[in-house]
Coordinates of C-alpha atoms in Angstrom, one line a residue:
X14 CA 0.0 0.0 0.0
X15 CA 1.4 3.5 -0.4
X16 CA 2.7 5.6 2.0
X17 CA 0.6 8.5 3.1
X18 CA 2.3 10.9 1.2
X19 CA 2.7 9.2 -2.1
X20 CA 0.9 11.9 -4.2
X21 CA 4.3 14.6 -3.2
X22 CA 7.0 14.9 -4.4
X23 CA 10.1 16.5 -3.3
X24 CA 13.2 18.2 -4.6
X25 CA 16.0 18.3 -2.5
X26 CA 18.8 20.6 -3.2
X27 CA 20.2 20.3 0.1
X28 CA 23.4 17.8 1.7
X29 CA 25.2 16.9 4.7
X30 CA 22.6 16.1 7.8
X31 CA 19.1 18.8 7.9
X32 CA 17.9 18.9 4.7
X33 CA 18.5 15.6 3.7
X34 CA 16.8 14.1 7.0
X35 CA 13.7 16.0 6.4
X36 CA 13.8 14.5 2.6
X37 CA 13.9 11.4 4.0
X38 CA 11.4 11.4 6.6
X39 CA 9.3 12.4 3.9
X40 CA 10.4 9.6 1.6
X41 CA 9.5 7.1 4.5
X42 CA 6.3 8.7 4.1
X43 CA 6.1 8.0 0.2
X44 CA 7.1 11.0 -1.4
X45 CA 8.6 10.9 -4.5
X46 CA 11.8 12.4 -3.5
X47 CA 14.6 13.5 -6.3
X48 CA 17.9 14.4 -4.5
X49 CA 20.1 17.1 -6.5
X50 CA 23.6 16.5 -6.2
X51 CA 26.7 18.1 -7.8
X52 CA 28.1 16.0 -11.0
X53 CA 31.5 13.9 -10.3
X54 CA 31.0 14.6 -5.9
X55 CA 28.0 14.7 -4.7
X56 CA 26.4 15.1 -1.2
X57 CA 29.3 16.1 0.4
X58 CA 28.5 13.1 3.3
X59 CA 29.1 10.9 0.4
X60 CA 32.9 11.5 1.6
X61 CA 33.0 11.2 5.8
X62 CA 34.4 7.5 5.9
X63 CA 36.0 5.1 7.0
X64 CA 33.3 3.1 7.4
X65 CA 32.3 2.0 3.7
X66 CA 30.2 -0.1 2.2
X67 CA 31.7 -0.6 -0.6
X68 CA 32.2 2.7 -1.6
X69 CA 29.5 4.9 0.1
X70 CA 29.9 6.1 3.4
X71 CA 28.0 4.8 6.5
X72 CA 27.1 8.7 7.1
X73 CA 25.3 9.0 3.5
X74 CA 23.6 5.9 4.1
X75 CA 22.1 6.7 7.9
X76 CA 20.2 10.2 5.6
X77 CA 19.7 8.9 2.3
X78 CA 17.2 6.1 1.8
X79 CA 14.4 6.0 -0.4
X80 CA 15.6 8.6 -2.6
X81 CA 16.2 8.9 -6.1
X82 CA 20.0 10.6 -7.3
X83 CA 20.3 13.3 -10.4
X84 CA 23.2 14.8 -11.0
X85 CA 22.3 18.6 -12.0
X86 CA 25.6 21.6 -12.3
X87 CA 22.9 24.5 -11.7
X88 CA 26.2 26.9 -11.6
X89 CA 25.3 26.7 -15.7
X90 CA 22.5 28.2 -17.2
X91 CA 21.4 25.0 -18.8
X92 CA 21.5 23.0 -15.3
X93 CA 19.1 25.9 -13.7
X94 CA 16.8 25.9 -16.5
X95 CA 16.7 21.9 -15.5
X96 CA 15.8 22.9 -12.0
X97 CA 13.4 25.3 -12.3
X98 CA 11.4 22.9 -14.7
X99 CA 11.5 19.8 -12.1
X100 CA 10.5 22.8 -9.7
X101 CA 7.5 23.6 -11.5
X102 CA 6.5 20.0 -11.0
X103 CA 7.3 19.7 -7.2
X104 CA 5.4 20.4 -4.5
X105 CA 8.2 20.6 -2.0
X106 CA 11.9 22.2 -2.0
X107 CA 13.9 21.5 0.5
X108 CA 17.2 23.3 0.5
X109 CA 19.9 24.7 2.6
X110 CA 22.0 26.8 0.8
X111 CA 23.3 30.3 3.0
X112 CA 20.8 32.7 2.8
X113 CA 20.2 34.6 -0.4
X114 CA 22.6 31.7 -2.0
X115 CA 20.5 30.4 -4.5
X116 CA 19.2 34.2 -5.9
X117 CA 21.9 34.2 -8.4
X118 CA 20.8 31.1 -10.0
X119 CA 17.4 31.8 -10.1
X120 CA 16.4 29.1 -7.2
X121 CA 15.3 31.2 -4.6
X122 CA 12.0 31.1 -3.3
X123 CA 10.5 34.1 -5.3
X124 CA 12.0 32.9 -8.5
X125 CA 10.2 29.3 -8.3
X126 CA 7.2 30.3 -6.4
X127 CA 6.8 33.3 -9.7
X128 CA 7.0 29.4 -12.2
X129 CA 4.7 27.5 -9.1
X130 CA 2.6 29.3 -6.7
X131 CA 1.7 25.9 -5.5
X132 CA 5.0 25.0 -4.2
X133 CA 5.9 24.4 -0.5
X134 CA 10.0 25.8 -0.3
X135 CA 11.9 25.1 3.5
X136 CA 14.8 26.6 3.9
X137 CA 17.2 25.2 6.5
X138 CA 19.9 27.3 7.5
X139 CA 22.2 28.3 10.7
X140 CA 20.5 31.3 11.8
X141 CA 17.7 31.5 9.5
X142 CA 16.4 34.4 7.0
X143 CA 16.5 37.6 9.6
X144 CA 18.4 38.5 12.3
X145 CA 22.0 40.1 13.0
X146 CA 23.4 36.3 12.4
X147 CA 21.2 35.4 9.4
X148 CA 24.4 35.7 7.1
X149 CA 26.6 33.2 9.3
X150 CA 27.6 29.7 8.5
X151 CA 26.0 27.2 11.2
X152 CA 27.2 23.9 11.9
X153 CA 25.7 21.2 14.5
X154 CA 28.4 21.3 17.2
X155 CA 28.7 25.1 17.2
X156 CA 24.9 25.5 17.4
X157 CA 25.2 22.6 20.6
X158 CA 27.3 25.6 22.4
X159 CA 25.5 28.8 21.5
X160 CA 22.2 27.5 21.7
X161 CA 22.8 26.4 25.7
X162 CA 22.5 22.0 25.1
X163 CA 26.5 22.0 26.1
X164 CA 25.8 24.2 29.3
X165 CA 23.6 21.4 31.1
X166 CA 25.4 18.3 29.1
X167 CA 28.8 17.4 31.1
X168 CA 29.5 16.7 34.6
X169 CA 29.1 19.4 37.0
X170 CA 32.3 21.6 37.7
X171 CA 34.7 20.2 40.7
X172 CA 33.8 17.3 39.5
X173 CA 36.7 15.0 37.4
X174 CA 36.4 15.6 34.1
X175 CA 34.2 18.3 34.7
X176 CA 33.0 20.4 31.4
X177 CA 30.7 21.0 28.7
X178 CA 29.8 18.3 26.4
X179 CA 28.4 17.7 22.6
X180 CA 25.6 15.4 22.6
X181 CA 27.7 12.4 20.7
X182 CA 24.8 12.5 17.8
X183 CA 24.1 15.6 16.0
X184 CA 21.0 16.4 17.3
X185 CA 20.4 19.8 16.5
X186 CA 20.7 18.9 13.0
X187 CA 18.4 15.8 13.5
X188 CA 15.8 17.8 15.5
X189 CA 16.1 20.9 12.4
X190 CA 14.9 17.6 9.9
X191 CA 12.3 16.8 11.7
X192 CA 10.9 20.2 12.4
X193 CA 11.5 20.8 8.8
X194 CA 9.1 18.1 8.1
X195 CA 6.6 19.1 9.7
X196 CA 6.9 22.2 8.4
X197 CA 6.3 20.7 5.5
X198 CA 3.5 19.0 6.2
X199 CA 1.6 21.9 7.7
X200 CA 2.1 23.9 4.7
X201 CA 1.3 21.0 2.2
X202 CA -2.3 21.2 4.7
X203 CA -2.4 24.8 4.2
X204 CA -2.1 24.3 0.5
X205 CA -4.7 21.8 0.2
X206 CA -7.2 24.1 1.5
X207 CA -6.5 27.3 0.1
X208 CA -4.3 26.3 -3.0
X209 CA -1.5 28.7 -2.0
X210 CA 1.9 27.4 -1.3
X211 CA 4.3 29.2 1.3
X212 CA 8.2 29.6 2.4
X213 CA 9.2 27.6 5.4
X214 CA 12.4 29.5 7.4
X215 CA 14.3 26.7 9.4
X216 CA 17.0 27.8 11.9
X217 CA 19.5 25.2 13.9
X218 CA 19.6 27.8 16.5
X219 CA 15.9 28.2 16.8
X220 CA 15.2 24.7 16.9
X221 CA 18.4 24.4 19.6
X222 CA 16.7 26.9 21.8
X223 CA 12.9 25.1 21.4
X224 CA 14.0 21.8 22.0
X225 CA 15.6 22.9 25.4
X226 CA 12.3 22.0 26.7
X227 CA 11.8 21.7 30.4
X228 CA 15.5 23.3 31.0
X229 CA 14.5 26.6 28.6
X230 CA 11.5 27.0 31.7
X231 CA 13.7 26.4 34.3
X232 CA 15.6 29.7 33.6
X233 CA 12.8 31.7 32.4
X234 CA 10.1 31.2 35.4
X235 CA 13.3 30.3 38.1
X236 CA 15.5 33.0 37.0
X237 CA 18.3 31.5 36.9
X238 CA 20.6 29.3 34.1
X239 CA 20.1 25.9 34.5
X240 CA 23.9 24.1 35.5
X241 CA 25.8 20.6 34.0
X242 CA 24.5 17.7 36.7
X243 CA 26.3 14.8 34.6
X244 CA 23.2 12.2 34.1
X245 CA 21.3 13.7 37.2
X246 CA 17.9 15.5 36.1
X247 CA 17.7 19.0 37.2
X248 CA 13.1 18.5 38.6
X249 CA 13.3 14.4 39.4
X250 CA 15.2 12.5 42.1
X251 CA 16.3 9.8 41.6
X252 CA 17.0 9.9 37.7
X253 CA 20.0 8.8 36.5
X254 CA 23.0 6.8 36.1
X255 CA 24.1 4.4 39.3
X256 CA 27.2 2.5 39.3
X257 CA 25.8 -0.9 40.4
X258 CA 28.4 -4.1 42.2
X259 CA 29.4 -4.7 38.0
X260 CA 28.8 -2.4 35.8
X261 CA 25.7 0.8 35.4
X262 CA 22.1 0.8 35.3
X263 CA 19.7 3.5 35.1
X264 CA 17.3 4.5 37.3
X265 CA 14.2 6.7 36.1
X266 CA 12.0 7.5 39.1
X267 CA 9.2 9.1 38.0
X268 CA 7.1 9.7 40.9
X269 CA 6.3 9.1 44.7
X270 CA 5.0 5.4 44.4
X271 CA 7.7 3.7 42.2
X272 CA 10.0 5.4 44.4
X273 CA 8.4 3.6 47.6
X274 CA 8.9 0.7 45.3
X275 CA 12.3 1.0 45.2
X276 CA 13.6 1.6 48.3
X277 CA 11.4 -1.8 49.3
X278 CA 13.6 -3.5 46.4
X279 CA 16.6 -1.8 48.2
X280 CA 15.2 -3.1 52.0
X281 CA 15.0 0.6 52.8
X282 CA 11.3 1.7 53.6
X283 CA 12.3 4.2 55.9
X284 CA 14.0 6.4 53.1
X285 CA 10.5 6.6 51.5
X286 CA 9.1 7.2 54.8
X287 CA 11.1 10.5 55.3
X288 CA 9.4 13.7 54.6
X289 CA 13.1 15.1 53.5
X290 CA 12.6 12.4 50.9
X291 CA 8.8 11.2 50.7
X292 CA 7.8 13.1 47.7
X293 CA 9.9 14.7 44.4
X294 CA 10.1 18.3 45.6
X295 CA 11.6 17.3 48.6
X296 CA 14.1 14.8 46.9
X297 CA 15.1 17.6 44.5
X298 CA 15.6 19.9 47.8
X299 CA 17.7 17.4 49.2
X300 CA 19.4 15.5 46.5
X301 CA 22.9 16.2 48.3
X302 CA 22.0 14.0 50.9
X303 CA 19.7 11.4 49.1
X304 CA 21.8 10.4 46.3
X305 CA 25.1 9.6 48.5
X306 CA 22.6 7.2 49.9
X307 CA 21.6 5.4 46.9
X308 CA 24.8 5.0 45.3
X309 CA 26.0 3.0 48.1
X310 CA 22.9 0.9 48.1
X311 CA 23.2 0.3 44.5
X312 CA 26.8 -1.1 44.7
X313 CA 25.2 -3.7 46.9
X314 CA 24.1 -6.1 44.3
X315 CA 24.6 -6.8 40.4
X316 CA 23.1 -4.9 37.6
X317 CA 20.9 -7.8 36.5
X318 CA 19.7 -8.7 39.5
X319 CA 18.7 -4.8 40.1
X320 CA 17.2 -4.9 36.5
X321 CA 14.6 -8.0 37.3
X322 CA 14.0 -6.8 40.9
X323 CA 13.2 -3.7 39.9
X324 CA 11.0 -4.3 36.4
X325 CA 9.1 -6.9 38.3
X326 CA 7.5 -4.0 40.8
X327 CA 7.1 -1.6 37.5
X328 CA 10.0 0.8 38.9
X329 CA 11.5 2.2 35.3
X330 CA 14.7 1.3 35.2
X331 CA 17.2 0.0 32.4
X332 CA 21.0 -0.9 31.0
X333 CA 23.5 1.3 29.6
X334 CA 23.9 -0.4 26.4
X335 CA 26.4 0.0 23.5
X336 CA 25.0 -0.2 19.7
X337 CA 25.8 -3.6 19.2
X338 CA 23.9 -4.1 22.5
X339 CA 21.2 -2.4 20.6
X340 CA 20.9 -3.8 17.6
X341 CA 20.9 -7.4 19.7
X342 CA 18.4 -6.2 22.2
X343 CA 15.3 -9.0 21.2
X344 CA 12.3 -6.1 21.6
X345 CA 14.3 -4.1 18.8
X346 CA 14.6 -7.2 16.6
X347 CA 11.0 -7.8 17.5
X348 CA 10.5 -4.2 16.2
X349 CA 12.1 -4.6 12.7
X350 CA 14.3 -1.2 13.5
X351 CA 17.2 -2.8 11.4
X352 CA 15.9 -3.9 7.8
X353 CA 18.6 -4.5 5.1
X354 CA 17.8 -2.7 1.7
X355 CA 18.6 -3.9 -2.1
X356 CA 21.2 -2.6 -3.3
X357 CA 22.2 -1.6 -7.2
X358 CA 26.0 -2.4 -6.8
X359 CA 26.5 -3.8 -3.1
X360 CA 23.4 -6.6 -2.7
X361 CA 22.0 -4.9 0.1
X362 CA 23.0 -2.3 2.8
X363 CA 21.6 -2.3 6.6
X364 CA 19.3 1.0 7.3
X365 CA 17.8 2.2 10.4
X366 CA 14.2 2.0 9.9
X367 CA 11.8 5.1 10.4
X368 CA 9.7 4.5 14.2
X369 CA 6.3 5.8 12.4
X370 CA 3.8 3.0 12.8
X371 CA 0.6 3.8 10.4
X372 CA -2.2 1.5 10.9
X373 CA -3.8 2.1 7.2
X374 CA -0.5 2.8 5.5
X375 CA 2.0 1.0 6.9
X376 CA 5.2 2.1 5.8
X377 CA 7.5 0.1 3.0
X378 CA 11.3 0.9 2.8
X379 CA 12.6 -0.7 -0.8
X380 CA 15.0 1.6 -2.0
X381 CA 18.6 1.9 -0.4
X382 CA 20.6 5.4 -0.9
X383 CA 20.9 5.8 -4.6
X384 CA 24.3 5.5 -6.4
X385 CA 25.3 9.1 -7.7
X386 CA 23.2 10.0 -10.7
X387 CA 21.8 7.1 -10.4
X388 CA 18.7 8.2 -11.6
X389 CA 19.9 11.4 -13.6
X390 CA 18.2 9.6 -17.2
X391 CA 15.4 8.1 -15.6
X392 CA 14.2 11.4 -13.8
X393 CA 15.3 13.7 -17.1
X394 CA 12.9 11.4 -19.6
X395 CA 9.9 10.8 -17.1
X396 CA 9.5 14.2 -15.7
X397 CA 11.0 16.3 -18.2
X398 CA 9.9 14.4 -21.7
X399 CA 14.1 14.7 -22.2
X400 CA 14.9 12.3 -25.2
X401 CA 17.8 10.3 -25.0
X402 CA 20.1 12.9 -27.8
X403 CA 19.0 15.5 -25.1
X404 CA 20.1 13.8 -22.1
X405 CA 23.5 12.9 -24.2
X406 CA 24.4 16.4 -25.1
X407 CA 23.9 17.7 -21.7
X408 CA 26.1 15.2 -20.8
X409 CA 28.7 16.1 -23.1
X410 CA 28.2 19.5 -21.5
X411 CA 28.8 18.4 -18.5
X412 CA 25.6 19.8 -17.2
X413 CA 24.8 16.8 -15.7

């Protein structure tokens, strides 16, 4: 059955992590989605190895599934003409060029939305379309340290190896995707009621800031920044990381029951029985004196045996596991989160499926990460009517 958005379709001029997430959130979802990439290189991710498989990257592969590969030199007049006619067939752009960076070659919102008042154009970018910063290159790491993630990520100062830390995924960029697509998707809504496409303005550091969550309100209504506390969380007690009698475990408290639970698992009622430690508030107020408590109870016994103790009374609670730990973990097995892909040149190649679950549309993941230009003729002669002398001489060009 086809994917819920199998009537779209999508081009991408964008590379590297943002842009191309979105795309492929959306090609999870069925849209046709044609990926724009520079003749002879490519998305740039196409180059971050070691590891290969065979000879594409692990990187390209984690952002690049279910999409289909032209090669397109829109530098030349010939290659823009290309784009703006497979523009005035899209619904969606997707790009994340600096801003204003695309103007020159006529690919700019107002140039394609003057050829497709329909069209739904995102634009991902740093530090988006306004602002003092709007002309300033933004990468993932450097929006982890402006935006505030690094100031409560890291153990807390005095402490060895006290400091601020990267998330070790980038998030910022992951999180941009996925606000891009629904972006997308709300505008594709708006469109389908009042026939009017719109310009989507995506900014790392805006997302970086929204996505602070709970810690953004903890400054604003308690006046005051939010510091590193290592795998602690700044409003629940106990929740976080206990070095158990062989190893770690976490512990995820979420309220006064499971911790009464607990501390009966631990043979300590009375800690549970203590108004300094009865309900959250008061764990929070006195964390100083609580958690000293806990590690040395948790060093007691084995992280297994605290695991199955612990799950049996419903107290949340969990390993520390690495990703081949993952990947053998039987519930994600049971979930089909790893599904290999056909592959044009390689057999297959191993993908991390999307977690959307439709009931009615169920979604079907068939196509690996294209090949470069791998679909440059294809695209040209079903979209564009390009015969095959056409597609030759713009070869010879070097257009494409």
């Amino acid at each position: 059955m086809a994917g819920p958005l199998s009537h779209i379709r999508v081009l991408e001029l964008s590379r590297v992590l943002a842009g191309p997430w979105a795309a492929q959130t959306l090609a999870d979802l069925g849209a046709d989605v044609i990926k724009v990439e520079r003749p002879g290189a490519g998305d740039d991710t196409r180059a971050w190895g070691p590891p290969w498989a065979g000879d594409q990257s692990a990187y390209f592969l984690s952002t690049n599934r279910g999409k289909r590969s032209i090669t397109i030199d829109f530098e030349r007049p010939e290659g823009q003409e290309l784009v703006r006619k497979l523009a005035a067939q899209a619904d969606v752009v997707i790009e994340n060029f600096k801003v204003g960076g695309l103007v020159k070659y006529g690919l700019d919102y107002d140039s394609l939305k003057a050829i497709n008042p329909r069209l739904v154009y995102c634009s991902i970018t740093g530090f988006g379309q306004t602002g003092p910063y709007r002309n300033r290159a933004g990468y993932d790491f450097m929006i982890q340290g402006m935006g505030g993630l690094m100031s409560v990520t890291g153990l807390p100062d005095g402490e060895p190896g006290a400091g601020p830390v990267k998330v070790g995924v980038a998030v910022t960029d992951i999180f941009t995707g996925l606000y891009a697509t629904i972006g997308v998707m709300g505008g594709l809504a708006h469109r389908d009621r009042t026939g009017q496409g719109q310009w989507v303005d995506l900014a790392l550091l805006d997302v970086q800031v929204a996505v602070l969550a709970n810690q953004a309100m903890n400054c604003l209504v308690g006046g005051t920044a939010p510091q590193r506390l290592g795998n602690a969380h700044p409003n629940i007690v106990p929740y976080q990381a206990f070095a158990t009698r062989d190893g770690f475990i976490i512990l995820a408290v979420g309220n006064d029951g499971q911790f009464a639970k607990f501390c009966q698992v631990a043979g300590r009622p009375d800690l549970s029985a203590d108004s300094r430690y009865a309900t959250n508030p008061a764990r929070v107020a006195n964390r100083k004196e609580l958690v000293p408590q806990l590690e040395e109870l948790l060093r007691t016994r084995d992280s297994q045996d605290w695991l199955s103790a612990l799950e049996a009374v419903g107290v949340p609670c969990g390993p520390i596991n690495d990703l081949e730990a993952v990947f053998a973990d039987p519930h994600v097995q049971a979930r089909n989160i790893r599904q290999d892909l056909p592959h044009p040149v390689l057999g297959t190649v191993p993908t991390v499926a999307s977690p959307i679950r439709y009931s009615e549309t169920p979604l079907v993941h068939d196509a690996a990460p294209p090949t470069l230009g791998q679909h440059t003729d294809a695209v040209l002669t079903e979209a564009l009517g390009l015969s095959e002398a056409d597609i030759a001489a713009l070869r010879e060009k070097g257009v494409i």
